[in-house]
Amino acid sequence: MRIGFLLYWCVFAIHLCKADDGERTESRDGRRAQWGPTVRSSSFTSESASVSNELILLEACNNEPACLQDHAGLEAITQLHRQLDDDANGNVDLSESDDFLREELQYDSGYEKRQRAFHHNDDMHISVKELWEAWLRSEVHNWTVEQTVVWLSESVELPQYRTLFLQHRITGAALPRLAVNNMQYMSNVLGIKDPIHKQKLALKAMDVVLFGPPK
């Protein structure tokens, strides 16, 4: 009798464990978000990205105050990297930069030199950190207000915004924020309202931020 009683409770306990395991592994009824490690909330992802960007600033800025405080610039570079990284594996490879140059920036030919510059001739996989470090070293990042205004007038061909750029002291370091077509920055800060002009400015800024000065 006692043995039968023990066997009954053993079987009952096994059934409970199986039911509990089933709830933990079920993926189609919405409960994996509570149990499984594969689903992450947007706040968790956002916090992780923020921590990652802080580490990038600390490692790449060499204690330069302006660089360490450029959170908006790094966030814009991160967004640009995300646009290029089609397979979302954390790196931009040759095929992805090639597609971006041809499809987004509409280069038909003659872009190979710009692509080589982006990949530093031999780095076939570019991470966010590497893209940020390359941007800090780039000629465009160090453009003065006057050089940026020349680019605006001659390359972008929007000289009507010269006064705005001069008033707001827009240097090359601010161009990533234009490249991601930051509406808050373009519309509210700079006062550029025309959607065609904003799109043109974003594409031209994207080109020089990622691939260097105009040809």
PDB file of N, CA, C and O in Angstrom, residues 35-74:
ATOM      1  N   TRP A  35       8.928  33.724 -20.338  1.00  0.00           N
ATOM      2  CA  TRP A  35       9.836  32.679 -19.870  1.00  0.00           C
ATOM      3  C   TRP A  35      11.138  32.603 -20.654  1.00  0.00           C
ATOM      4  O   TRP A  35      12.190  32.419 -20.076  1.00  0.00           O
ATOM      5  N   GLY A  36      11.039  32.659 -21.967  1.00  0.00           N
ATOM      6  CA  GLY A  36      12.208  32.383 -22.795  1.00  0.00           C
ATOM      7  C   GLY A  36      13.159  33.548 -22.890  1.00  0.00           C
ATOM      8  O   GLY A  36      12.794  34.693 -22.719  1.00  0.00           O
ATOM      9  N   PRO A  37      14.424  33.284 -23.222  1.00  0.00           N
ATOM     10  CA  PRO A  37      15.426  34.335 -23.344  1.00  0.00           C
ATOM     11  C   PRO A  37      15.462  34.973 -24.719  1.00  0.00           C
ATOM     12  O   PRO A  37      16.203  35.907 -24.938  1.00  0.00           O
ATOM     13  N   THR A  38      14.671  34.471 -25.669  1.00  0.00           N
ATOM     14  CA  THR A  38      14.830  34.928 -27.045  1.00  0.00           C
ATOM     15  C   THR A  38      14.094  36.220 -27.342  1.00  0.00           C
ATOM     16  O   THR A  38      14.390  36.888 -28.306  1.00  0.00           O
ATOM     17  N   VAL A  39      13.095  36.575 -26.521  1.00  0.00           N
ATOM     18  CA  VAL A  39      12.334  37.787 -26.794  1.00  0.00           C
ATOM     19  C   VAL A  39      12.761  38.859 -25.822  1.00  0.00           C
ATOM     20  O   VAL A  39      12.721  38.661 -24.615  1.00  0.00           O
ATOM     21  N   ARG A  40      13.151  40.013 -26.375  1.00  0.00           N
ATOM     22  CA  ARG A  40      13.596  41.102 -25.529  1.00  0.00           C
ATOM     23  C   ARG A  40      12.709  42.305 -25.751  1.00  0.00           C
ATOM     24  O   ARG A  40      12.337  42.610 -26.873  1.00  0.00           O
ATOM     25  N   SER A  41      12.408  42.981 -24.671  1.00  0.00           N
ATOM     26  CA  SER A  41      11.555  44.162 -24.803  1.00  0.00           C
ATOM     27  C   SER A  41      12.330  45.273 -25.474  1.00  0.00           C
ATOM     28  O   SER A  41      13.553  45.300 -25.472  1.00  0.00           O
ATOM     29  N   SER A  42      11.606  46.237 -26.049  1.00  0.00           N
ATOM     30  CA  SER A  42      12.262  47.354 -26.716  1.00  0.00           C
ATOM     31  C   SER A  42      13.076  48.176 -25.735  1.00  0.00           C
ATOM     32  O   SER A  42      14.122  48.712 -26.075  1.00  0.00           O
ATOM     33  N   SER A  43      12.604  48.275 -24.480  1.00  0.00           N
ATOM     34  CA  SER A  43      13.348  49.046 -23.493  1.00  0.00           C
ATOM     35  C   SER A  43      14.678  48.373 -23.174  1.00  0.00           C
ATOM     36  O   SER A  43      15.699  49.024 -23.007  1.00  0.00           O
ATOM     37  N   PHE A  44      14.674  47.016 -23.120  1.00  0.00           N
ATOM     38  CA  PHE A  44      15.909  46.271 -22.869  1.00  0.00           C
ATOM     39  C   PHE A  44      16.895  46.509 -24.001  1.00  0.00           C
ATOM     40  O   PHE A  44      18.069  46.777 -23.789  1.00  0.00           O
ATOM     41  N   THR A  45      16.412  46.410 -25.261  1.00  0.00           N
ATOM     42  CA  THR A  45      17.273  46.621 -26.425  1.00  0.00           C
ATOM     43  C   THR A  45      17.826  48.031 -26.437  1.00  0.00           C
ATOM     44  O   THR A  45      19.002  48.262 -26.719  1.00  0.00           O
ATOM     45  N   SER A  46      16.972  49.003 -26.138  1.00  0.00           N
ATOM     46  CA  SER A  46      17.390  50.399 -26.122  1.00  0.00           C
ATOM     47  C   SER A  46      18.454  50.638 -25.065  1.00  0.00           C
ATOM     48  O   SER A  46      19.446  51.323 -25.304  1.00  0.00           O
ATOM     49  N   GLU A  47      18.258  50.061 -23.873  1.00  0.00           N
ATOM     50  CA  GLU A  47      19.237  50.220 -22.807  1.00  0.00           C
ATOM     51  C   GLU A  47      20.560  49.574 -23.187  1.00  0.00           C
ATOM     52  O   GLU A  47      21.631  50.115 -22.914  1.00  0.00           O
ATOM     53  N   SER A  48      20.520  48.402 -23.821  1.00  0.00           N
ATOM     54  CA  SER A  48      21.746  47.718 -24.240  1.00  0.00           C
ATOM     55  C   SER A  48      22.512  48.551 -25.253  1.00  0.00           C
ATOM     56  O   SER A  48      23.734  48.681 -25.179  1.00  0.00           O
ATOM     57  N   ALA A  49      21.774  49.127 -26.222  1.00  0.00           N
ATOM     58  CA  ALA A  49      22.417  49.975 -27.238  1.00  0.00           C
ATOM     59  C   ALA A  49      23.040  51.200 -26.597  1.00  0.00           C
ATOM     60  O   ALA A  49      24.132  51.624 -26.974  1.00  0.00           O
ATOM     61  N   SER A  50      22.349  51.774 -25.612  1.00  0.00           N
ATOM     62  CA  SER A  50      22.868  52.953 -24.928  1.00  0.00           C
ATOM     63  C   SER A  50      24.164  52.644 -24.208  1.00  0.00           C
ATOM     64  O   SER A  50      25.133  53.399 -24.276  1.00  0.00           O
ATOM     65  N   VAL A  51      24.198  51.514 -23.496  1.00  0.00           N
ATOM     66  CA  VAL A  51      25.412  51.098 -22.787  1.00  0.00           C
ATOM     67  C   VAL A  51      26.540  50.845 -23.779  1.00  0.00           C
ATOM     68  O   VAL A  51      27.683  51.255 -23.565  1.00  0.00           O
ATOM     69  N   SER A  52      26.221  50.183 -24.896  1.00  0.00           N
ATOM     70  CA  SER A  52      27.225  49.898 -25.921  1.00  0.00           C
ATOM     71  C   SER A  52      27.810  51.193 -26.489  1.00  0.00           C
ATOM     72  O   SER A  52      29.021  51.314 -26.667  1.00  0.00           O
ATOM     73  N   ASN A  53      26.946  52.177 -26.758  1.00  0.00           N
ATOM     74  CA  ASN A  53      27.418  53.447 -27.303  1.00  0.00           C
ATOM     75  C   ASN A  53      28.289  54.202 -26.299  1.00  0.00           C
ATOM     76  O   ASN A  53      29.263  54.859 -26.679  1.00  0.00           O
ATOM     77  N   GLU A  54      27.949  54.113 -25.021  1.00  0.00           N
ATOM     78  CA  GLU A  54      28.778  54.751 -23.997  1.00  0.00           C
ATOM     79  C   GLU A  54      30.182  54.157 -24.005  1.00  0.00           C
ATOM     80  O   GLU A  54      31.177  54.872 -23.892  1.00  0.00           O
ATOM     81  N   LEU A  55      30.270  52.836 -24.151  1.00  0.00           N
ATOM     82  CA  LEU A  55      31.576  52.171 -24.194  1.00  0.00           C
ATOM     83  C   LEU A  55      32.363  52.605 -25.433  1.00  0.00           C
ATOM     84  O   LEU A  55      33.570  52.814 -25.363  1.00  0.00           O
ATOM     85  N   ILE A  56      31.662  52.728 -26.562  1.00  0.00           N
ATOM     86  CA  ILE A  56      32.321  53.167 -27.790  1.00  0.00           C
ATOM     87  C   ILE A  56      32.902  54.568 -27.614  1.00  0.00           C
ATOM     88  O   ILE A  56      34.038  54.847 -28.007  1.00  0.00           O
ATOM     89  N   LEU A  57      32.125  55.470 -27.002  1.00  0.00           N
ATOM     90  CA  LEU A  57      32.615  56.831 -26.763  1.00  0.00           C
ATOM     91  C   LEU A  57      33.859  56.807 -25.884  1.00  0.00           C
ATOM     92  O   LEU A  57      34.853  57.486 -26.169  1.00  0.00           O
ATOM     93  N   LEU A  58      33.818  56.033 -24.824  1.00  0.00           N
ATOM     94  CA  LEU A  58      34.954  55.972 -23.900  1.00  0.00           C
ATOM     95  C   LEU A  58      36.202  55.421 -24.578  1.00  0.00           C
ATOM     96  O   LEU A  58      37.318  55.900 -24.348  1.00  0.00           O
ATOM     97  N   GLU A  59      36.021  54.409 -25.422  1.00  0.00           N
ATOM     98  CA  GLU A  59      37.167  53.748 -26.051  1.00  0.00           C
ATOM     99  C   GLU A  59      37.734  54.536 -27.226  1.00  0.00           C
ATOM    100  O   GLU A  59      38.928  54.462 -27.494  1.00  0.00           O
ATOM    101  N   ALA A  60      36.868  55.283 -27.939  1.00  0.00           N
ATOM    102  CA  ALA A  60      37.310  55.903 -29.192  1.00  0.00           C
ATOM    103  C   ALA A  60      37.664  57.381 -29.073  1.00  0.00           C
ATOM    104  O   ALA A  60      38.332  57.921 -29.953  1.00  0.00           O
ATOM    105  N   CYS A  61      37.232  58.049 -28.014  1.00  0.00           N
ATOM    106  CA  CYS A  61      37.336  59.516 -27.975  1.00  0.00           C
ATOM    107  C   CYS A  61      38.618  60.053 -27.362  1.00  0.00           C
ATOM    108  O   CYS A  61      38.851  61.270 -27.372  1.00  0.00           O
ATOM    109  N   ASN A  62      39.447  59.185 -26.795  1.00  0.00           N
ATOM    110  CA  ASN A  62      40.720  59.610 -26.215  1.00  0.00           C
ATOM    111  C   ASN A  62      40.566  60.785 -25.242  1.00  0.00           C
ATOM    112  O   ASN A  62      41.361  61.735 -25.241  1.00  0.00           O
ATOM    113  N   ASN A  63      39.495  60.720 -24.455  1.00  0.00           N
ATOM    114  CA  ASN A  63      39.220  61.730 -23.416  1.00  0.00           C
ATOM    115  C   ASN A  63      38.998  63.138 -23.957  1.00  0.00           C
ATOM    116  O   ASN A  63      39.126  64.112 -23.211  1.00  0.00           O
ATOM    117  N   GLU A  64      38.665  63.260 -25.225  1.00  0.00           N
ATOM    118  CA  GLU A  64      38.346  64.579 -25.781  1.00  0.00           C
ATOM    119  C   GLU A  64      36.910  64.939 -25.398  1.00  0.00           C
ATOM    120  O   GLU A  64      35.965  64.240 -25.767  1.00  0.00           O
ATOM    121  N   PRO A  65      36.712  66.047 -24.674  1.00  0.00           N
ATOM    122  CA  PRO A  65      35.381  66.389 -24.160  1.00  0.00           C
ATOM    123  C   PRO A  65      34.304  66.493 -25.239  1.00  0.00           C
ATOM    124  O   PRO A  65      33.200  65.976 -25.077  1.00  0.00           O
ATOM    125  N   ALA A  66      34.616  67.156 -26.361  1.00  0.00           N
ATOM    126  CA  ALA A  66      33.617  67.330 -27.420  1.00  0.00           C
ATOM    127  C   ALA A  66      33.170  65.994 -27.992  1.00  0.00           C
ATOM    128  O   ALA A  66      31.989  65.777 -28.271  1.00  0.00           O
ATOM    129  N   CYS A  67      34.125  65.094 -28.143  1.00  0.00           N
ATOM    130  CA  CYS A  67      33.820  63.759 -28.672  1.00  0.00           C
ATOM    131  C   CYS A  67      32.996  62.959 -27.665  1.00  0.00           C
ATOM    132  O   CYS A  67      31.992  62.331 -28.019  1.00  0.00           O
ATOM    133  N   LEU A  68      33.387  62.998 -26.411  1.00  0.00           N
ATOM    134  CA  LEU A  68      32.688  62.241 -25.372  1.00  0.00           C
ATOM    135  C   LEU A  68      31.237  62.689 -25.212  1.00  0.00           C
ATOM    136  O   LEU A  68      30.378  61.901 -24.822  1.00  0.00           O
ATOM    137  N   GLN A  69      30.972  63.952 -25.532  1.00  0.00           N
ATOM    138  CA  GLN A  69      29.624  64.490 -25.374  1.00  0.00           C
ATOM    139  C   GLN A  69      28.777  64.366 -26.642  1.00  0.00           C
ATOM    140  O   GLN A  69      27.598  64.724 -26.633  1.00  0.00           O
ATOM    141  N   ASP A  70      29.371  63.833 -27.713  1.00  0.00           N
ATOM    142  CA  ASP A  70      28.651  63.784 -28.990  1.00  0.00           C
ATOM    143  C   ASP A  70      27.764  62.537 -29.077  1.00  0.00           C
ATOM    144  O   ASP A  70      27.901  61.704 -29.971  1.00  0.00           O
ATOM    145  N   HIS A  71      26.826  62.423 -28.160  1.00  0.00           N
ATOM    146  CA  HIS A  71      25.917  61.282 -28.158  1.00  0.00           C
ATOM    147  C   HIS A  71      25.029  61.283 -29.406  1.00  0.00           C
ATOM    148  O   HIS A  71      24.740  60.227 -29.975  1.00  0.00           O
ATOM    149  N   ALA A  72      24.597  62.482 -29.829  1.00  0.00           N
ATOM    150  CA  ALA A  72      23.723  62.569 -31.004  1.00  0.00           C
ATOM    151  C   ALA A  72      24.462  62.123 -32.265  1.00  0.00           C
ATOM    152  O   ALA A  72      23.885  61.457 -33.133  1.00  0.00           O
ATOM    153  N   GLY A  73      25.746  62.482 -32.353  1.00  0.00           N
ATOM    154  CA  GLY A  73      26.536  62.070 -33.509  1.00  0.00           C
ATOM    155  C   GLY A  73      26.714  60.569 -33.578  1.00  0.00           C
ATOM    156  O   GLY A  73      26.558  59.954 -34.640  1.00  0.00           O
ATOM    157  N   LEU A  74      27.019  59.944 -32.445  1.00  0.00           N
ATOM    158  CA  LEU A  74      27.200  58.492 -32.418  1.00  0.00           C
ATOM    159  C   LEU A  74      25.885  57.774 -32.687  1.00  0.00           C
ATOM    160  O   LEU A  74      25.855  56.759 -33.393  1.00  0.00           O
TER     161      LEU A  74
END
